[in-house]
Amino acid sequence: GSGTEFWQYRPAQTGDGPRMIDWRRSARSDAQVVREREWQLAQSAWVWVDPAQSLRFTAAEDRPEKAARAAVLALAMAVLLTRAGERVGLLGQAALPARAGRAQIEALSAALSQPPLADPAEPALETGAVPPHAEVVLISDFMADPAPLEAQIALLAARGVRGVVLQVLDPVEEDFPYRGRTIFE
């Protein structure tokens, strides 16, 4: 709801209207008291899953690609956020506006299960779709050149957008079990 939870009492100040004063509480004392309520609005969270080819990597056939893990993490987070009453949107090639509800989860699931349309040379994070003071979750392996993504994150931060960066790696990328000369393509 919007502003229905009690937060605290405070002394009435100039500019407080008569409707804001809690007359029952004020009757018990000599001062007029205002009952403040906590402002509760649904927040919008935006998820970006990197469409880069580097997320198609897996070192073992019995282990899913990093892209599949990133999609599962994004969808699980979206489910939790919508259960909490928040709106979730998707950034990227299959962009979705921020909405709440079960229909949004199904739309996110369909969008995240589709392969990317093309492998971008740079991470395509559309900063224009994110409203000021929103939350952003960036999911990638972050193996590409960080400069373009840093510039886009700086644009978001300048508008008061806060966020989380989530790195998805294959276990061999963490342990790096290779010895001697190895050619990577």
PDB file of C-alpha atoms in Angstrom:
ATOM      1  CA  GLY A   1       0.000   0.000   0.000  1.00  0.00           C
ATOM      2  CA  SER A   2       1.039   3.615  -0.175  1.00  0.00           C
ATOM      3  CA  GLY A   3       1.732   5.154   3.200  1.00  0.00           C
ATOM      4  CA  THR A   4      -0.443   3.037   5.462  1.00  0.00           C
ATOM      5  CA  GLU A   5       2.114   1.756   7.971  1.00  0.00           C
ATOM      6  CA  PHE A   6       2.624   3.798  11.158  1.00  0.00           C
ATOM      7  CA  TRP A   7       6.156   5.050  11.534  1.00  0.00           C
ATOM      8  CA  GLN A   8       6.471   7.628  14.355  1.00  0.00           C
ATOM      9  CA  TYR A   9       4.961  10.601  16.162  1.00  0.00           C
ATOM     10  CA  ARG A  10       6.529  14.031  15.830  1.00  0.00           C
ATOM     11  CA  PRO A  11       5.622  17.493  17.086  1.00  0.00           C
ATOM     12  CA  ALA A  12       3.399  19.490  14.719  1.00  0.00           C
ATOM     13  CA  GLN A  13       5.227  22.140  12.720  1.00  0.00           C
ATOM     14  CA  THR A  14       4.218  25.209  10.760  1.00  0.00           C
ATOM     15  CA  GLY A  15       2.731  24.053   7.490  1.00  0.00           C
ATOM     16  CA  ASP A  16       1.181  20.845   8.863  1.00  0.00           C
ATOM     17  CA  GLY A  17      -2.489  20.831   8.000  1.00  0.00           C
ATOM     18  CA  PRO A  18      -5.228  20.050  10.533  1.00  0.00           C
ATOM     19  CA  ARG A  19      -5.812  16.668   8.884  1.00  0.00           C
ATOM     20  CA  MET A  20      -2.234  15.622   9.633  1.00  0.00           C
ATOM     21  CA  ILE A  21      -2.592  16.143  13.403  1.00  0.00           C
ATOM     22  CA  ASP A  22      -3.412  13.090  15.512  1.00  0.00           C
ATOM     23  CA  TRP A  23      -6.084  14.682  17.705  1.00  0.00           C
ATOM     24  CA  ARG A  24      -6.429  11.708  20.087  1.00  0.00           C
ATOM     25  CA  ARG A  25      -2.714  11.659  20.883  1.00  0.00           C
ATOM     26  CA  SER A  26      -2.607  15.479  21.045  1.00  0.00           C
ATOM     27  CA  ALA A  27      -5.475  15.506  23.578  1.00  0.00           C
ATOM     28  CA  ARG A  28      -3.263  13.614  26.060  1.00  0.00           C
ATOM     29  CA  SER A  29      -0.635  16.356  26.080  1.00  0.00           C
ATOM     30  CA  ASP A  30      -0.265  20.104  25.715  1.00  0.00           C
ATOM     31  CA  ALA A  31       1.400  19.866  22.281  1.00  0.00           C
ATOM     32  CA  GLN A  32      -0.094  18.945  18.953  1.00  0.00           C
ATOM     33  CA  VAL A  33       1.359  15.735  17.511  1.00  0.00           C
ATOM     34  CA  VAL A  34       1.505  14.493  13.929  1.00  0.00           C
ATOM     35  CA  ARG A  35       1.360  10.777  13.236  1.00  0.00           C
ATOM     36  CA  GLU A  36       3.757  10.055  10.379  1.00  0.00           C
ATOM     37  CA  ARG A  37       3.338   7.063   8.163  1.00  0.00           C
ATOM     38  CA  GLU A  38       6.027   5.167   6.340  1.00  0.00           C
ATOM     39  CA  TRP A  39       6.003   5.841   2.625  1.00  0.00           C
ATOM     40  CA  GLN A  40       5.655   2.521   0.851  1.00  0.00           C
ATOM     41  CA  LEU A  41       5.813   2.560  -2.909  1.00  0.00           C
ATOM     42  CA  ALA A  42       6.773  -0.275  -5.175  1.00  0.00           C
ATOM     43  CA  GLN A  43      10.343   0.095  -6.337  1.00  0.00           C
ATOM     44  CA  SER A  44      11.368  -0.750  -9.864  1.00  0.00           C
ATOM     45  CA  ALA A  45      14.280  -3.123 -10.342  1.00  0.00           C
ATOM     46  CA  TRP A  46      15.875  -3.626 -13.728  1.00  0.00           C
ATOM     47  CA  VAL A  47      17.809  -6.769 -14.640  1.00  0.00           C
ATOM     48  CA  TRP A  48      20.399  -6.986 -17.395  1.00  0.00           C
ATOM     49  CA  VAL A  49      21.834 -10.321 -18.518  1.00  0.00           C
ATOM     50  CA  ASP A  50      24.854  -9.899 -20.782  1.00  0.00           C
ATOM     51  CA  PRO A  51      24.199 -11.406 -24.255  1.00  0.00           C
ATOM     52  CA  ALA A  52      27.930 -11.901 -24.977  1.00  0.00           C
ATOM     53  CA  GLN A  53      29.178 -15.144 -26.496  1.00  0.00           C
ATOM     54  CA  SER A  54      31.535 -15.603 -23.542  1.00  0.00           C
ATOM     55  CA  LEU A  55      28.489 -16.628 -21.482  1.00  0.00           C
ATOM     56  CA  ARG A  56      27.951 -19.592 -23.840  1.00  0.00           C
ATOM     57  CA  PHE A  57      31.037 -21.231 -22.314  1.00  0.00           C
ATOM     58  CA  THR A  58      31.020 -24.404 -20.246  1.00  0.00           C
ATOM     59  CA  ALA A  59      34.064 -26.565 -19.554  1.00  0.00           C
ATOM     60  CA  ALA A  60      32.071 -29.764 -18.977  1.00  0.00           C
ATOM     61  CA  GLU A  61      29.275 -31.245 -21.043  1.00  0.00           C
ATOM     62  CA  ASP A  62      27.298 -32.173 -17.919  1.00  0.00           C
ATOM     63  CA  ARG A  63      27.352 -28.577 -16.662  1.00  0.00           C
ATOM     64  CA  PRO A  64      25.098 -25.842 -18.088  1.00  0.00           C
ATOM     65  CA  GLU A  65      26.478 -22.784 -19.844  1.00  0.00           C
ATOM     66  CA  LYS A  66      27.080 -19.606 -17.892  1.00  0.00           C
ATOM     67  CA  ALA A  67      24.201 -17.995 -19.829  1.00  0.00           C
ATOM     68  CA  ALA A  68      21.772 -20.572 -18.432  1.00  0.00           C
ATOM     69  CA  ARG A  69      22.982 -19.925 -14.883  1.00  0.00           C
ATOM     70  CA  ALA A  70      22.693 -16.173 -15.416  1.00  0.00           C
ATOM     71  CA  ALA A  71      19.112 -16.574 -16.679  1.00  0.00           C
ATOM     72  CA  VAL A  72      18.163 -18.755 -13.692  1.00  0.00           C
ATOM     73  CA  LEU A  73      19.653 -16.217 -11.266  1.00  0.00           C
ATOM     74  CA  ALA A  74      17.847 -13.336 -12.988  1.00  0.00           C
ATOM     75  CA  LEU A  75      14.521 -15.168 -12.957  1.00  0.00           C
ATOM     76  CA  ALA A  76      14.864 -16.264  -9.312  1.00  0.00           C
ATOM     77  CA  MET A  77      15.618 -12.703  -8.284  1.00  0.00           C
ATOM     78  CA  ALA A  78      12.638 -11.431 -10.282  1.00  0.00           C
ATOM     79  CA  VAL A  79      10.343 -13.944  -8.575  1.00  0.00           C
ATOM     80  CA  LEU A  80      11.517 -12.826  -5.136  1.00  0.00           C
ATOM     81  CA  LEU A  81      11.151  -9.143  -6.009  1.00  0.00           C
ATOM     82  CA  THR A  82       7.629  -9.533  -7.401  1.00  0.00           C
ATOM     83  CA  ARG A  83       6.573 -11.540  -4.329  1.00  0.00           C
ATOM     84  CA  ALA A  84       7.736  -8.572  -2.262  1.00  0.00           C
ATOM     85  CA  GLY A  85       5.517  -6.265  -4.337  1.00  0.00           C
ATOM     86  CA  GLU A  86       8.244  -4.735  -6.476  1.00  0.00           C
ATOM     87  CA  ARG A  87       8.187  -4.175 -10.226  1.00  0.00           C
ATOM     88  CA  VAL A  88      10.836  -5.898 -12.350  1.00  0.00           C
ATOM     89  CA  GLY A  89      11.964  -4.990 -15.860  1.00  0.00           C
ATOM     90  CA  LEU A  90      14.464  -6.466 -18.268  1.00  0.00           C
ATOM     91  CA  LEU A  91      17.157  -4.527 -20.099  1.00  0.00           C
ATOM     92  CA  GLY A  92      18.880  -5.677 -23.256  1.00  0.00           C
ATOM     93  CA  GLN A  93      17.819  -7.046 -26.612  1.00  0.00           C
ATOM     94  CA  ALA A  94      14.562  -8.507 -25.243  1.00  0.00           C
ATOM     95  CA  ALA A  95      13.685  -5.461 -23.134  1.00  0.00           C
ATOM     96  CA  LEU A  96      10.558  -5.517 -20.985  1.00  0.00           C
ATOM     97  CA  PRO A  97       9.112  -2.566 -19.038  1.00  0.00           C
ATOM     98  CA  ALA A  98       9.060  -2.862 -15.251  1.00  0.00           C
ATOM     99  CA  ARG A  99       5.853  -4.497 -14.045  1.00  0.00           C
ATOM    100  CA  ALA A 100       4.723  -6.642 -11.147  1.00  0.00           C
ATOM    101  CA  GLY A 101       2.801  -9.874 -11.075  1.00  0.00           C
ATOM    102  CA  ARG A 102       2.778 -13.397 -12.371  1.00  0.00           C
ATOM    103  CA  ALA A 103       2.336 -12.330 -16.003  1.00  0.00           C
ATOM    104  CA  GLN A 104       5.598 -10.381 -15.776  1.00  0.00           C
ATOM    105  CA  ILE A 105       7.428 -13.443 -14.446  1.00  0.00           C
ATOM    106  CA  GLU A 106       6.148 -15.484 -17.395  1.00  0.00           C
ATOM    107  CA  ALA A 107       7.235 -12.749 -19.821  1.00  0.00           C
ATOM    108  CA  LEU A 108      10.664 -12.583 -18.182  1.00  0.00           C
ATOM    109  CA  SER A 109      10.976 -16.361 -18.364  1.00  0.00           C
ATOM    110  CA  ALA A 110      10.160 -16.353 -22.075  1.00  0.00           C
ATOM    111  CA  ALA A 111      12.571 -13.486 -22.784  1.00  0.00           C
ATOM    112  CA  LEU A 112      15.420 -15.012 -20.787  1.00  0.00           C
ATOM    113  CA  SER A 113      15.038 -18.396 -22.465  1.00  0.00           C
ATOM    114  CA  GLN A 114      15.569 -16.935 -25.953  1.00  0.00           C
ATOM    115  CA  PRO A 115      19.107 -16.866 -27.368  1.00  0.00           C
ATOM    116  CA  PRO A 116      20.487 -13.381 -28.051  1.00  0.00           C
ATOM    117  CA  LEU A 117      19.795 -11.936 -31.494  1.00  0.00           C
ATOM    118  CA  ALA A 118      23.443 -11.081 -32.093  1.00  0.00           C
ATOM    119  CA  ASP A 119      26.727 -10.966 -30.246  1.00  0.00           C
ATOM    120  CA  PRO A 120      27.338  -7.282 -29.550  1.00  0.00           C
ATOM    121  CA  ALA A 121      30.882  -5.979 -29.755  1.00  0.00           C
ATOM    122  CA  GLU A 122      30.191  -4.047 -26.554  1.00  0.00           C
ATOM    123  CA  PRO A 123      27.748  -4.769 -23.758  1.00  0.00           C
ATOM    124  CA  ALA A 124      24.474  -3.058 -24.711  1.00  0.00           C
ATOM    125  CA  LEU A 125      23.127  -1.622 -21.493  1.00  0.00           C
ATOM    126  CA  GLU A 126      20.350   0.837 -22.381  1.00  0.00           C
ATOM    127  CA  THR A 127      20.656   3.492 -19.717  1.00  0.00           C
ATOM    128  CA  GLY A 128      17.720   5.533 -21.087  1.00  0.00           C
ATOM    129  CA  ALA A 129      15.111   2.928 -20.110  1.00  0.00           C
ATOM    130  CA  VAL A 130      16.047   3.043 -16.419  1.00  0.00           C
ATOM    131  CA  PRO A 131      14.230   5.776 -14.451  1.00  0.00           C
ATOM    132  CA  PRO A 132      16.102   7.841 -11.861  1.00  0.00           C
ATOM    133  CA  HIS A 133      16.516   6.264  -8.403  1.00  0.00           C
ATOM    134  CA  ALA A 134      15.748   2.749  -9.639  1.00  0.00           C
ATOM    135  CA  GLU A 135      17.687  -0.411  -8.794  1.00  0.00           C
ATOM    136  CA  VAL A 136      19.725  -2.265 -11.423  1.00  0.00           C
ATOM    137  CA  VAL A 137      21.200  -5.768 -11.340  1.00  0.00           C
ATOM    138  CA  LEU A 138      23.900  -6.475 -13.921  1.00  0.00           C
ATOM    139  CA  ILE A 139      24.644 -10.163 -14.563  1.00  0.00           C
ATOM    140  CA  SER A 140      27.640 -11.115 -16.705  1.00  0.00           C
ATOM    141  CA  ASP A 141      31.008 -12.816 -16.634  1.00  0.00           C
ATOM    142  CA  PHE A 142      32.561  -9.368 -17.237  1.00  0.00           C
ATOM    143  CA  MET A 143      35.246 -10.821 -19.510  1.00  0.00           C
ATOM    144  CA  ALA A 144      34.895  -8.041 -22.105  1.00  0.00           C
ATOM    145  CA  ASP A 145      36.637  -4.679 -22.091  1.00  0.00           C
ATOM    146  CA  PRO A 146      35.308  -2.924 -18.969  1.00  0.00           C
ATOM    147  CA  ALA A 147      35.536   0.653 -20.325  1.00  0.00           C
ATOM    148  CA  PRO A 148      32.172   0.770 -22.216  1.00  0.00           C
ATOM    149  CA  LEU A 149      30.287  -0.806 -19.326  1.00  0.00           C
ATOM    150  CA  GLU A 150      31.970   1.517 -16.825  1.00  0.00           C
ATOM    151  CA  ALA A 151      30.816   4.522 -18.875  1.00  0.00           C
ATOM    152  CA  GLN A 152      27.227   3.226 -18.911  1.00  0.00           C
ATOM    153  CA  ILE A 153      27.305   2.534 -15.168  1.00  0.00           C
ATOM    154  CA  ALA A 154      28.597   6.075 -14.589  1.00  0.00           C
ATOM    155  CA  LEU A 155      25.598   7.460 -16.514  1.00  0.00           C
ATOM    156  CA  LEU A 156      23.228   5.424 -14.329  1.00  0.00           C
ATOM    157  CA  ALA A 157      24.973   6.490 -11.115  1.00  0.00           C
ATOM    158  CA  ALA A 158      24.708  10.150 -12.136  1.00  0.00           C
ATOM    159  CA  ARG A 159      20.905   9.738 -12.187  1.00  0.00           C
ATOM    160  CA  GLY A 160      20.832   8.224  -8.687  1.00  0.00           C
ATOM    161  CA  VAL A 161      20.435   4.631  -9.855  1.00  0.00           C
ATOM    162  CA  ARG A 162      21.833   2.084  -7.444  1.00  0.00           C
ATOM    163  CA  GLY A 163      22.673  -1.476  -8.237  1.00  0.00           C
ATOM    164  CA  VAL A 164      24.452  -4.760  -7.896  1.00  0.00           C
ATOM    165  CA  VAL A 165      26.990  -6.407 -10.175  1.00  0.00           C
ATOM    166  CA  LEU A 166      26.777 -10.211 -10.247  1.00  0.00           C
ATOM    167  CA  GLN A 167      29.596 -12.128 -11.917  1.00  0.00           C
ATOM    168  CA  VAL A 168      28.854 -15.625 -13.262  1.00  0.00           C
ATOM    169  CA  LEU A 169      31.876 -17.848 -13.837  1.00  0.00           C
ATOM    170  CA  ASP A 170      32.467 -21.470 -14.775  1.00  0.00           C
ATOM    171  CA  PRO A 171      34.425 -23.377 -12.105  1.00  0.00           C
ATOM    172  CA  VAL A 172      37.439 -23.716 -14.434  1.00  0.00           C
ATOM    173  CA  GLU A 173      37.556 -19.923 -14.758  1.00  0.00           C
ATOM    174  CA  GLU A 174      37.896 -19.690 -10.996  1.00  0.00           C
ATOM    175  CA  ASP A 175      40.444 -22.488 -10.512  1.00  0.00           C
ATOM    176  CA  PHE A 176      42.185 -22.167 -13.912  1.00  0.00           C
ATOM    177  CA  PRO A 177      43.426 -25.777 -13.983  1.00  0.00           C
ATOM    178  CA  TYR A 178      45.423 -25.416 -17.216  1.00  0.00           C
ATOM    179  CA  ARG A 179      49.179 -26.046 -17.254  1.00  0.00           C
ATOM    180  CA  GLY A 180      51.770 -25.373 -19.900  1.00  0.00           C
ATOM    181  CA  ARG A 181      50.913 -23.908 -23.260  1.00  0.00           C
ATOM    182  CA  THR A 182      47.198 -23.590 -23.886  1.00  0.00           C
ATOM    183  CA  ILE A 183      45.518 -21.965 -26.868  1.00  0.00           C
ATOM    184  CA  PHE A 184      42.144 -20.347 -26.132  1.00  0.00           C
ATOM    185  CA  GLU A 185      39.749 -19.335 -28.880  1.00  0.00           C
TER     186      GLU A 185
END
